Amino acid sequence: MQALLNEILDTVRPLIGQGKVANYIPALGSVPADQLGIAVYGNDGELYCAGDAHTPFSVQSISKVFSLVQAIEHSGEAIWERLGHEPSGQPFNSLVQLEFERGRPRNPFINAGALVICDINQSRFAAPALSMRDFVRRLSGNPQVMVDSKVAESEYQHRARNAAMAYLMQSFGNFHNDVEAVLRSYFSHCALRMSCVDLARAFCFLANDGFCKHSGEQILTARQTQQVNSIMATSGLYDEAGNFAYRVGLPGKSGVGGGIVAVVPGRFTVCVWSPELNPAGNSLAGMAALELLSQRIGWSVF
Ligand SMILES: NC(=O)CC[C@H](N)C(=O)O
Protein backbone atom coordinates (compact mmCIF):
# COMPACT_ATOMS: atom_id res chain seq x y z
CA MET A 1 0.00 0.00 0.00
CA GLN A 2 2.78 2.41 0.94
CA ALA A 3 4.56 1.91 -2.38
CA LEU A 4 1.28 2.27 -4.25
CA LEU A 5 0.48 5.61 -2.57
CA ASN A 6 3.94 6.99 -3.42
CA GLU A 7 3.55 5.84 -7.01
CA ILE A 8 0.09 7.40 -7.32
CA LEU A 9 1.28 10.77 -6.03
CA ASP A 10 4.18 10.70 -8.49
CA THR A 11 1.76 9.92 -11.32
CA VAL A 12 -0.71 12.73 -10.54
CA ARG A 13 1.79 15.41 -9.47
CA PRO A 14 2.21 16.68 -13.10
CA LEU A 15 -1.49 17.67 -13.03
CA ILE A 16 -0.63 20.46 -10.62
CA GLY A 17 -0.81 23.67 -12.66
CA GLN A 18 -3.94 22.61 -14.57
CA GLY A 19 -6.47 23.60 -11.90
CA LYS A 20 -7.19 26.77 -9.91
CA VAL A 21 -6.97 27.37 -6.17
CA ALA A 22 -10.33 28.69 -4.87
CA ASN A 23 -10.04 32.45 -4.55
CA TYR A 24 -13.67 33.52 -4.12
CA ILE A 25 -12.85 33.24 -0.41
CA PRO A 26 -9.79 35.55 -0.38
CA ALA A 27 -8.15 33.88 2.64
CA LEU A 28 -8.07 30.56 0.72
CA GLY A 29 -6.46 32.05 -2.40
CA SER A 30 -3.01 32.30 -0.82
CA VAL A 31 -2.59 28.55 -0.15
CA PRO A 32 0.49 27.20 -2.04
CA ALA A 33 -0.83 25.18 -4.98
CA ASP A 34 1.91 22.57 -5.14
CA GLN A 35 0.88 20.59 -2.07
CA LEU A 36 -0.33 17.03 -2.43
CA GLY A 37 -1.09 14.46 0.25
CA ILE A 38 -2.94 11.21 0.78
CA ALA A 39 -3.85 9.11 3.82
CA VAL A 40 -5.54 5.71 3.97
CA TYR A 41 -6.92 4.53 7.31
CA GLY A 42 -8.08 0.96 7.75
CA ASN A 43 -10.75 -0.42 10.07
CA ASP A 44 -8.01 -2.26 11.95
CA GLY A 45 -6.29 1.04 12.73
CA GLU A 46 -3.54 0.78 10.15
CA LEU A 47 -2.50 4.09 8.59
CA TYR A 48 -0.66 4.67 5.33
CA CYS A 49 0.28 8.14 4.13
CA ALA A 50 2.28 9.87 1.46
CA GLY A 51 3.18 13.44 0.54
CA ASP A 52 1.74 16.28 2.64
CA ALA A 53 -0.62 14.00 4.56
CA HIS A 54 0.05 15.69 7.90
CA THR A 55 -0.40 19.30 6.72
CA PRO A 56 -3.67 20.86 7.93
CA PHE A 57 -5.88 22.53 5.32
CA SER A 58 -9.32 24.14 5.23
CA VAL A 59 -11.90 21.34 5.20
CA GLN A 60 -14.65 23.55 3.71
CA SER A 61 -17.59 21.47 2.43
CA ILE A 62 -16.21 18.26 3.91
CA SER A 63 -17.60 19.68 7.18
CA LYS A 64 -21.10 19.24 5.72
CA VAL A 65 -20.85 15.52 6.54
CA PHE A 66 -20.05 16.27 10.20
CA SER A 67 -22.99 18.71 10.49
CA LEU A 68 -25.34 16.18 8.92
CA VAL A 69 -24.18 13.47 11.31
CA GLN A 70 -24.72 15.78 14.31
CA ALA A 71 -28.24 16.57 13.07
CA ILE A 72 -29.08 12.88 12.54
CA GLU A 73 -27.73 12.09 16.02
CA HIS A 74 -30.16 14.45 17.76
CA SER A 75 -33.10 14.71 15.35
CA GLY A 76 -33.06 11.52 13.28
CA GLU A 77 -35.50 11.20 10.40
CA ALA A 78 -37.26 14.47 11.31
CA ILE A 79 -34.56 16.44 9.46
CA TRP A 80 -35.96 15.24 6.11
CA GLU A 81 -39.04 17.42 6.64
CA ARG A 82 -36.73 20.35 5.90
CA LEU A 83 -34.64 19.09 2.96
CA GLY A 84 -34.24 16.18 0.57
CA HIS A 85 -31.69 13.52 -0.24
CA GLU A 86 -31.72 13.79 -4.01
CA PRO A 87 -28.77 14.87 -6.14
CA SER A 88 -29.11 18.45 -7.33
CA GLY A 89 -27.24 18.34 -10.64
CA GLN A 90 -26.33 21.97 -9.88
CA PRO A 91 -23.19 23.73 -8.63
CA PHE A 92 -22.78 23.75 -4.83
CA ASN A 93 -23.72 27.41 -4.48
CA SER A 94 -26.59 27.53 -7.00
CA LEU A 95 -29.71 29.56 -6.17
CA VAL A 96 -32.02 28.82 -9.11
CA GLN A 97 -33.31 25.41 -8.00
CA LEU A 98 -33.93 26.70 -4.49
CA GLU A 99 -36.50 29.21 -5.66
CA PHE A 100 -38.21 26.72 -8.00
CA GLU A 101 -38.46 24.23 -5.17
CA ARG A 102 -39.82 26.74 -2.69
CA GLY A 103 -36.86 26.95 -0.33
CA ARG A 104 -36.43 23.21 0.23
CA PRO A 105 -32.83 22.25 -0.65
CA ARG A 106 -32.24 19.07 -2.61
CA ASN A 107 -29.65 17.58 -0.22
CA PRO A 108 -27.41 18.36 2.78
CA PHE A 109 -24.18 18.55 0.74
CA ILE A 110 -24.95 21.63 -1.34
CA ASN A 111 -24.62 24.94 0.48
CA ALA A 112 -28.37 25.56 0.85
CA GLY A 113 -28.87 22.12 2.40
CA ALA A 114 -25.91 22.52 4.73
CA LEU A 115 -27.29 25.88 5.86
CA VAL A 116 -30.63 24.25 6.76
CA ILE A 117 -28.74 21.54 8.67
CA CYS A 118 -26.78 24.26 10.50
CA ASP A 119 -30.09 25.98 11.29
CA ILE A 120 -31.39 22.69 12.77
CA ASN A 121 -28.18 22.33 14.82
CA GLN A 122 -28.37 25.98 15.90
CA SER A 123 -31.70 25.21 17.61
CA ARG A 124 -30.09 22.34 19.47
CA PHE A 125 -26.64 23.48 20.61
CA ALA A 126 -25.86 26.45 22.86
CA ALA A 127 -22.51 26.95 21.08
CA PRO A 128 -22.71 25.17 17.69
CA ALA A 129 -19.19 26.11 16.57
CA LEU A 130 -17.65 24.69 19.74
CA SER A 131 -19.82 21.55 19.64
CA MET A 132 -18.63 20.92 16.11
CA ARG A 133 -14.97 21.53 16.95
CA ASP A 134 -15.16 19.13 19.89
CA PHE A 135 -17.04 16.56 17.80
CA VAL A 136 -14.34 16.48 15.11
CA ARG A 137 -11.58 16.44 17.75
CA ARG A 138 -13.14 13.28 19.17
CA LEU A 139 -13.72 11.72 15.75
CA SER A 140 -10.19 12.42 14.52
CA GLY A 141 -8.53 11.68 17.86
CA ASN A 142 -6.66 14.97 17.46
CA PRO A 143 -7.25 17.52 20.26
CA GLN A 144 -5.31 20.14 18.28
CA VAL A 145 -7.94 20.56 15.52
CA MET A 146 -8.68 24.30 15.28
CA VAL A 147 -10.89 26.70 13.39
CA ASP A 148 -8.94 29.16 11.22
CA SER A 149 -10.61 32.38 12.31
CA LYS A 150 -9.06 34.33 9.41
CA VAL A 151 -10.76 32.02 6.89
CA ALA A 152 -14.06 32.10 8.80
CA GLU A 153 -14.00 35.91 8.88
CA SER A 154 -13.05 36.11 5.20
CA GLU A 155 -16.00 33.87 4.33
CA TYR A 156 -18.31 36.01 6.44
CA GLN A 157 -17.13 39.18 4.71
CA HIS A 158 -17.87 37.53 1.34
CA ARG A 159 -21.10 35.84 2.40
CA ALA A 160 -23.45 37.43 -0.16
CA ARG A 161 -24.37 34.21 -1.97
CA ASN A 162 -24.73 32.03 1.09
CA ALA A 163 -26.67 34.81 2.82
CA ALA A 164 -28.95 35.08 -0.22
CA MET A 165 -29.73 31.35 0.02
CA ALA A 166 -30.43 31.51 3.73
CA TYR A 167 -32.70 34.57 3.46
CA LEU A 168 -34.52 32.98 0.51
CA MET A 169 -35.19 29.90 2.64
CA GLN A 170 -36.31 32.14 5.49
CA SER A 171 -38.82 33.76 3.12
CA PHE A 172 -40.29 30.30 2.49
CA GLY A 173 -40.46 29.58 6.24
CA ASN A 174 -37.61 27.06 6.09
CA PHE A 175 -35.19 28.86 8.39
CA HIS A 176 -35.85 29.28 12.11
CA ASN A 177 -32.84 31.03 13.65
CA ASP A 178 -31.11 34.33 13.07
CA VAL A 179 -29.57 34.03 9.59
CA GLU A 180 -26.35 35.87 10.46
CA ALA A 181 -25.75 33.67 13.51
CA VAL A 182 -26.25 30.49 11.47
CA LEU A 183 -23.93 31.79 8.75
CA ARG A 184 -21.25 32.36 11.42
CA SER A 185 -21.63 28.75 12.60
CA TYR A 186 -21.55 27.41 9.03
CA PHE A 187 -18.37 29.36 8.17
CA SER A 188 -16.69 28.25 11.36
CA HIS A 189 -17.34 24.60 10.42
CA CYS A 190 -15.98 25.19 6.90
CA ALA A 191 -12.88 26.90 8.35
CA LEU A 192 -11.82 23.89 10.45
CA ARG A 193 -8.23 22.98 9.65
CA MET A 194 -7.52 19.27 9.42
CA SER A 195 -4.93 17.13 7.66
CA CYS A 196 -5.52 14.11 5.41
CA VAL A 197 -4.66 11.91 8.40
CA ASP A 198 -7.15 13.74 10.66
CA LEU A 199 -9.92 13.44 8.07
CA ALA A 200 -9.27 9.80 7.21
CA ARG A 201 -9.47 8.98 10.93
CA ALA A 202 -12.51 11.20 11.51
CA PHE A 203 -14.48 9.48 8.74
CA CYS A 204 -13.57 5.92 9.76
CA PHE A 205 -16.92 5.30 11.50
CA LEU A 206 -18.56 5.55 8.07
CA ALA A 207 -16.48 2.55 6.95
CA ASN A 208 -17.24 0.68 10.18
CA ASP A 209 -21.06 0.50 10.57
CA GLY A 210 -21.12 3.77 12.52
CA PHE A 211 -18.62 2.78 15.20
CA CYS A 212 -15.55 4.96 15.82
CA LYS A 213 -12.94 2.66 17.33
CA HIS A 214 -10.48 5.19 18.70
CA SER A 215 -13.15 7.22 20.53
CA GLY A 216 -15.13 4.09 21.44
CA GLU A 217 -18.39 5.76 20.33
CA GLN A 218 -21.23 4.37 18.25
CA ILE A 219 -21.77 7.56 16.24
CA LEU A 220 -24.60 6.30 14.00
CA THR A 221 -26.48 3.04 13.64
CA ALA A 222 -25.37 0.72 10.84
CA ARG A 223 -28.48 1.71 8.87
CA GLN A 224 -27.90 5.45 9.33
CA THR A 225 -24.30 4.92 8.24
CA GLN A 226 -25.44 3.32 5.00
CA GLN A 227 -27.81 6.23 4.46
CA VAL A 228 -25.11 8.88 4.95
CA ASN A 229 -22.80 6.96 2.60
CA SER A 230 -25.58 6.78 0.02
CA ILE A 231 -26.03 10.56 0.10
CA MET A 232 -22.27 11.01 -0.24
CA ALA A 233 -22.31 8.67 -3.25
CA THR A 234 -25.14 10.55 -4.97
CA SER A 235 -24.44 14.16 -3.89
CA GLY A 236 -21.00 14.41 -2.26
CA LEU A 237 -19.36 16.00 -5.31
CA TYR A 238 -22.24 18.30 -6.37
CA ASP A 239 -22.85 18.28 -10.12
CA GLU A 240 -19.87 16.00 -10.54
CA ALA A 241 -21.22 13.19 -8.35
CA GLY A 242 -21.91 11.07 -11.44
CA ASN A 243 -18.39 11.54 -12.74
CA PHE A 244 -16.97 10.63 -9.33
CA ALA A 245 -19.14 7.49 -9.18
CA TYR A 246 -17.96 6.57 -12.68
CA ARG A 247 -14.27 7.24 -12.08
CA VAL A 248 -13.88 6.32 -8.40
CA GLY A 249 -17.03 4.42 -7.45
CA LEU A 250 -17.03 5.26 -3.73
CA PRO A 251 -19.08 7.47 -1.42
CA GLY A 252 -17.10 10.72 -1.23
CA LYS A 253 -17.15 14.33 -0.10
CA SER A 254 -15.10 17.20 -1.43
CA GLY A 255 -14.39 20.74 -0.31
CA VAL A 256 -13.05 23.86 -2.04
CA GLY A 257 -9.97 23.66 0.19
CA GLY A 258 -8.95 20.83 -2.18
CA GLY A 259 -9.66 17.88 0.08
CA ILE A 260 -11.70 14.81 -0.90
CA VAL A 261 -12.63 12.03 1.51
CA ALA A 262 -13.82 8.65 0.22
CA VAL A 263 -15.22 5.69 2.12
CA VAL A 264 -14.62 2.04 1.27
CA PRO A 265 -17.45 0.50 3.33
CA GLY A 266 -16.32 -2.19 5.75
CA ARG A 267 -12.65 -1.53 5.02
CA PHE A 268 -10.98 1.88 4.68
CA THR A 269 -11.31 5.64 4.54
CA VAL A 270 -9.12 7.69 2.24
CA CYS A 271 -8.39 11.41 2.17
CA VAL A 272 -6.52 13.17 -0.62
CA TRP A 273 -5.61 16.83 -0.76
CA SER A 274 -4.38 19.07 -3.54
CA PRO A 275 -5.59 22.70 -3.46
CA GLU A 276 -6.12 23.25 -7.20
CA LEU A 277 -9.72 22.68 -8.27
CA ASN A 278 -11.46 21.74 -11.50
CA PRO A 279 -14.39 23.86 -12.78
CA ALA A 280 -16.88 21.95 -10.56
CA GLY A 281 -14.90 22.97 -7.45
CA ASN A 282 -13.38 19.54 -6.80
CA SER A 283 -9.66 18.84 -6.38
CA LEU A 284 -8.27 18.07 -9.83
CA ALA A 285 -5.26 15.98 -8.81
CA GLY A 286 -7.23 14.56 -5.88
CA MET A 287 -9.87 13.09 -8.20
CA ALA A 288 -7.15 11.56 -10.37
CA ALA A 289 -5.39 10.06 -7.34
CA LEU A 290 -8.59 8.49 -6.04
CA GLU A 291 -9.42 7.14 -9.47
CA LEU A 292 -6.04 5.43 -9.72
CA LEU A 293 -6.23 4.05 -6.19
CA SER A 294 -9.72 2.68 -6.62
CA GLN A 295 -8.85 1.19 -10.00
CA ARG A 296 -5.62 -0.43 -8.79
CA ILE A 297 -7.25 -1.97 -5.71
CA GLY A 298 -10.65 -2.69 -7.29
CA TRP A 299 -12.48 -0.68 -4.65
CA SER A 300 -15.56 0.54 -6.54
CA VAL A 301 -18.78 -0.33 -4.75
CA PHE A 302 -20.57 -0.71 -8.08
N1 LIG B 1 -17.81 23.57 -1.87
C1 LIG B 1 -17.33 24.14 -0.78
O1 LIG B 1 -16.37 23.66 -0.18
C2 LIG B 1 -17.98 25.44 -0.41
C3 LIG B 1 -17.81 25.85 1.03
C4 LIG B 1 -17.65 27.33 1.18
N2 LIG B 1 -17.44 27.61 2.57
C5 LIG B 1 -18.87 28.07 0.70
O2 LIG B 1 -19.77 28.24 1.46
O3 LIG B 1 -18.95 28.52 -0.41
Coordinates of C-alpha atoms and ligand atoms in Angstrom, one line a residue:
M1 CA 0.0 0.0 0.0
Q2 CA 2.8 2.4 0.9
A3 CA 4.6 1.9 -2.4
L4 CA 1.3 2.3 -4.3
L5 CA 0.5 5.6 -2.6
N6 CA 3.9 7.0 -3.4
E7 CA 3.6 5.8 -7.0
I8 CA 0.1 7.4 -7.3
L9 CA 1.3 10.8 -6.0
D10 CA 4.2 10.7 -8.5
T11 CA 1.8 9.9 -11.3
V12 CA -0.7 12.7 -10.5
R13 CA 1.8 15.4 -9.5
P14 CA 2.2 16.7 -13.1
L15 CA -1.5 17.7 -13.0
I16 CA -0.6 20.5 -10.6
G17 CA -0.8 23.7 -12.7
Q18 CA -3.9 22.6 -14.6
G19 CA -6.5 23.6 -11.9
K20 CA -7.2 26.8 -9.9
V21 CA -7.0 27.4 -6.2
A22 CA -10.3 28.7 -4.9
N23 CA -10.0 32.4 -4.5
Y24 CA -13.7 33.5 -4.1
I25 CA -12.9 33.2 -0.4
P26 CA -9.8 35.5 -0.4
A27 CA -8.2 33.9 2.6
L28 CA -8.1 30.6 0.7
G29 CA -6.5 32.1 -2.4
S30 CA -3.0 32.3 -0.8
V31 CA -2.6 28.5 -0.2
P32 CA 0.5 27.2 -2.0
A33 CA -0.8 25.2 -5.0
D34 CA 1.9 22.6 -5.1
Q35 CA 0.9 20.6 -2.1
L36 CA -0.3 17.0 -2.4
G37 CA -1.1 14.5 0.2
I38 CA -2.9 11.2 0.8
A39 CA -3.8 9.1 3.8
V40 CA -5.5 5.7 4.0
Y41 CA -6.9 4.5 7.3
G42 CA -8.1 1.0 7.8
N43 CA -10.7 -0.4 10.1
D44 CA -8.0 -2.3 11.9
G45 CA -6.3 1.0 12.7
E46 CA -3.5 0.8 10.2
L47 CA -2.5 4.1 8.6
Y48 CA -0.7 4.7 5.3
C49 CA 0.3 8.1 4.1
A50 CA 2.3 9.9 1.5
G51 CA 3.2 13.4 0.5
D52 CA 1.7 16.3 2.6
A53 CA -0.6 14.0 4.6
H54 CA 0.1 15.7 7.9
T55 CA -0.4 19.3 6.7
P56 CA -3.7 20.9 7.9
F57 CA -5.9 22.5 5.3
S58 CA -9.3 24.1 5.2
V59 CA -11.9 21.3 5.2
Q60 CA -14.6 23.6 3.7
S61 CA -17.6 21.5 2.4
I62 CA -16.2 18.3 3.9
S63 CA -17.6 19.7 7.2
K64 CA -21.1 19.2 5.7
V65 CA -20.8 15.5 6.5
F66 CA -20.1 16.3 10.2
S67 CA -23.0 18.7 10.5
L68 CA -25.3 16.2 8.9
V69 CA -24.2 13.5 11.3
Q70 CA -24.7 15.8 14.3
A71 CA -28.2 16.6 13.1
I72 CA -29.1 12.9 12.5
E73 CA -27.7 12.1 16.0
H74 CA -30.2 14.5 17.8
S75 CA -33.1 14.7 15.3
G76 CA -33.1 11.5 13.3
E77 CA -35.5 11.2 10.4
A78 CA -37.3 14.5 11.3
I79 CA -34.6 16.4 9.5
W80 CA -36.0 15.2 6.1
E81 CA -39.0 17.4 6.6
R82 CA -36.7 20.4 5.9
L83 CA -34.6 19.1 3.0
G84 CA -34.2 16.2 0.6
H85 CA -31.7 13.5 -0.2
E86 CA -31.7 13.8 -4.0
P87 CA -28.8 14.9 -6.1
S88 CA -29.1 18.5 -7.3
G89 CA -27.2 18.3 -10.6
Q90 CA -26.3 22.0 -9.9
P91 CA -23.2 23.7 -8.6
F92 CA -22.8 23.8 -4.8
N93 CA -23.7 27.4 -4.5
S94 CA -26.6 27.5 -7.0
L95 CA -29.7 29.6 -6.2
V96 CA -32.0 28.8 -9.1
Q97 CA -33.3 25.4 -8.0
L98 CA -33.9 26.7 -4.5
E99 CA -36.5 29.2 -5.7
F100 CA -38.2 26.7 -8.0
E101 CA -38.5 24.2 -5.2
R102 CA -39.8 26.7 -2.7
G103 CA -36.9 27.0 -0.3
R104 CA -36.4 23.2 0.2
P105 CA -32.8 22.3 -0.6
R106 CA -32.2 19.1 -2.6
N107 CA -29.6 17.6 -0.2
P108 CA -27.4 18.4 2.8
F109 CA -24.2 18.6 0.7
I110 CA -25.0 21.6 -1.3
N111 CA -24.6 24.9 0.5
A112 CA -28.4 25.6 0.8
G113 CA -28.9 22.1 2.4
A114 CA -25.9 22.5 4.7
L115 CA -27.3 25.9 5.9
V116 CA -30.6 24.3 6.8
I117 CA -28.7 21.5 8.7
C118 CA -26.8 24.3 10.5
D119 CA -30.1 26.0 11.3
I120 CA -31.4 22.7 12.8
N121 CA -28.2 22.3 14.8
Q122 CA -28.4 26.0 15.9
S123 CA -31.7 25.2 17.6
R124 CA -30.1 22.3 19.5
F125 CA -26.6 23.5 20.6
A126 CA -25.9 26.5 22.9
A127 CA -22.5 27.0 21.1
P128 CA -22.7 25.2 17.7
A129 CA -19.2 26.1 16.6
L130 CA -17.6 24.7 19.7
S131 CA -19.8 21.5 19.6
M132 CA -18.6 20.9 16.1
R133 CA -15.0 21.5 16.9
D134 CA -15.2 19.1 19.9
F135 CA -17.0 16.6 17.8
V136 CA -14.3 16.5 15.1
R137 CA -11.6 16.4 17.7
R138 CA -13.1 13.3 19.2
L139 CA -13.7 11.7 15.8
S140 CA -10.2 12.4 14.5
G141 CA -8.5 11.7 17.9
N142 CA -6.7 15.0 17.5
P143 CA -7.3 17.5 20.3
Q144 CA -5.3 20.1 18.3
V145 CA -7.9 20.6 15.5
M146 CA -8.7 24.3 15.3
V147 CA -10.9 26.7 13.4
D148 CA -8.9 29.2 11.2
S149 CA -10.6 32.4 12.3
K150 CA -9.1 34.3 9.4
V151 CA -10.8 32.0 6.9
A152 CA -14.1 32.1 8.8
E153 CA -14.0 35.9 8.9
S154 CA -13.1 36.1 5.2
E155 CA -16.0 33.9 4.3
Y156 CA -18.3 36.0 6.4
Q157 CA -17.1 39.2 4.7
H158 CA -17.9 37.5 1.3
R159 CA -21.1 35.8 2.4
A160 CA -23.5 37.4 -0.2
R161 CA -24.4 34.2 -2.0
N162 CA -24.7 32.0 1.1
A163 CA -26.7 34.8 2.8
A164 CA -29.0 35.1 -0.2
M165 CA -29.7 31.3 0.0
A166 CA -30.4 31.5 3.7
Y167 CA -32.7 34.6 3.5
L168 CA -34.5 33.0 0.5
M169 CA -35.2 29.9 2.6
Q170 CA -36.3 32.1 5.5
S171 CA -38.8 33.8 3.1
F172 CA -40.3 30.3 2.5
G173 CA -40.5 29.6 6.2
N174 CA -37.6 27.1 6.1
F175 CA -35.2 28.9 8.4
H176 CA -35.8 29.3 12.1
N177 CA -32.8 31.0 13.7
D178 CA -31.1 34.3 13.1
V179 CA -29.6 34.0 9.6
E180 CA -26.4 35.9 10.5
A181 CA -25.7 33.7 13.5
V182 CA -26.2 30.5 11.5
L183 CA -23.9 31.8 8.7
R184 CA -21.3 32.4 11.4
S185 CA -21.6 28.7 12.6
Y186 CA -21.6 27.4 9.0
F187 CA -18.4 29.4 8.2
S188 CA -16.7 28.3 11.4
H189 CA -17.3 24.6 10.4
C190 CA -16.0 25.2 6.9
A191 CA -12.9 26.9 8.3
L192 CA -11.8 23.9 10.4
R193 CA -8.2 23.0 9.6
M194 CA -7.5 19.3 9.4
S195 CA -4.9 17.1 7.7
C196 CA -5.5 14.1 5.4
V197 CA -4.7 11.9 8.4
D198 CA -7.1 13.7 10.7
L199 CA -9.9 13.4 8.1
A200 CA -9.3 9.8 7.2
R201 CA -9.5 9.0 10.9
A202 CA -12.5 11.2 11.5
F203 CA -14.5 9.5 8.7
C204 CA -13.6 5.9 9.8
F205 CA -16.9 5.3 11.5
L206 CA -18.6 5.5 8.1
A207 CA -16.5 2.5 7.0
N208 CA -17.2 0.7 10.2
D209 CA -21.1 0.5 10.6
G210 CA -21.1 3.8 12.5
F211 CA -18.6 2.8 15.2
C212 CA -15.6 5.0 15.8
K213 CA -12.9 2.7 17.3
H214 CA -10.5 5.2 18.7
S215 CA -13.2 7.2 20.5
G216 CA -15.1 4.1 21.4
E217 CA -18.4 5.8 20.3
Q218 CA -21.2 4.4 18.3
I219 CA -21.8 7.6 16.2
L220 CA -24.6 6.3 14.0
T221 CA -26.5 3.0 13.6
A222 CA -25.4 0.7 10.8
R223 CA -28.5 1.7 8.9
Q224 CA -27.9 5.5 9.3
T225 CA -24.3 4.9 8.2
Q226 CA -25.4 3.3 5.0
Q227 CA -27.8 6.2 4.5
V228 CA -25.1 8.9 5.0
N229 CA -22.8 7.0 2.6
S230 CA -25.6 6.8 0.0
I231 CA -26.0 10.6 0.1
M232 CA -22.3 11.0 -0.2
A233 CA -22.3 8.7 -3.2
T234 CA -25.1 10.6 -5.0
S235 CA -24.4 14.2 -3.9
G236 CA -21.0 14.4 -2.3
L237 CA -19.4 16.0 -5.3
Y238 CA -22.2 18.3 -6.4
D239 CA -22.9 18.3 -10.1
E240 CA -19.9 16.0 -10.5
A241 CA -21.2 13.2 -8.3
G242 CA -21.9 11.1 -11.4
N243 CA -18.4 11.5 -12.7
F244 CA -17.0 10.6 -9.3
A245 CA -19.1 7.5 -9.2
Y246 CA -18.0 6.6 -12.7
R247 CA -14.3 7.2 -12.1
V248 CA -13.9 6.3 -8.4
G249 CA -17.0 4.4 -7.5
L250 CA -17.0 5.3 -3.7
P251 CA -19.1 7.5 -1.4
G252 CA -17.1 10.7 -1.2
K253 CA -17.1 14.3 -0.1
S254 CA -15.1 17.2 -1.4
G255 CA -14.4 20.7 -0.3
V256 CA -13.1 23.9 -2.0
G257 CA -10.0 23.7 0.2
G258 CA -8.9 20.8 -2.2
G259 CA -9.7 17.9 0.1
I260 CA -11.7 14.8 -0.9
V261 CA -12.6 12.0 1.5
A262 CA -13.8 8.6 0.2
V263 CA -15.2 5.7 2.1
V264 CA -14.6 2.0 1.3
P265 CA -17.5 0.5 3.3
G266 CA -16.3 -2.2 5.7
R267 CA -12.6 -1.5 5.0
F268 CA -11.0 1.9 4.7
T269 CA -11.3 5.6 4.5
V270 CA -9.1 7.7 2.2
C271 CA -8.4 11.4 2.2
V272 CA -6.5 13.2 -0.6
W273 CA -5.6 16.8 -0.8
S274 CA -4.4 19.1 -3.5
P275 CA -5.6 22.7 -3.5
E276 CA -6.1 23.2 -7.2
L277 CA -9.7 22.7 -8.3
N278 CA -11.5 21.7 -11.5
P279 CA -14.4 23.9 -12.8
A280 CA -16.9 22.0 -10.6
G281 CA -14.9 23.0 -7.5
N282 CA -13.4 19.5 -6.8
S283 CA -9.7 18.8 -6.4
L284 CA -8.3 18.1 -9.8
A285 CA -5.3 16.0 -8.8
G286 CA -7.2 14.6 -5.9
M287 CA -9.9 13.1 -8.2
A288 CA -7.2 11.6 -10.4
A289 CA -5.4 10.1 -7.3
L290 CA -8.6 8.5 -6.0
E291 CA -9.4 7.1 -9.5
L292 CA -6.0 5.4 -9.7
L293 CA -6.2 4.1 -6.2
S294 CA -9.7 2.7 -6.6
Q295 CA -8.9 1.2 -10.0
R296 CA -5.6 -0.4 -8.8
I297 CA -7.2 -2.0 -5.7
G298 CA -10.6 -2.7 -7.3
W299 CA -12.5 -0.7 -4.6
S300 CA -15.6 0.5 -6.5
V301 CA -18.8 -0.3 -4.8
F302 CA -20.6 -0.7 -8.1
Ligands
LIG1 N1 -17.8 23.6 -1.9 C1 -17.3 24.1 -0.8 O1 -16.4 23.7 -0.2 C2 -18.0 25.4 -0.4 C3 -17.8 25.9 1.0 C4 -17.7 27.3 1.2 N2 -17.4 27.6 2.6 C5 -18.9 28.1 0.7 O2 -19.8 28.2 1.5 O3 -18.9 28.5 -0.4

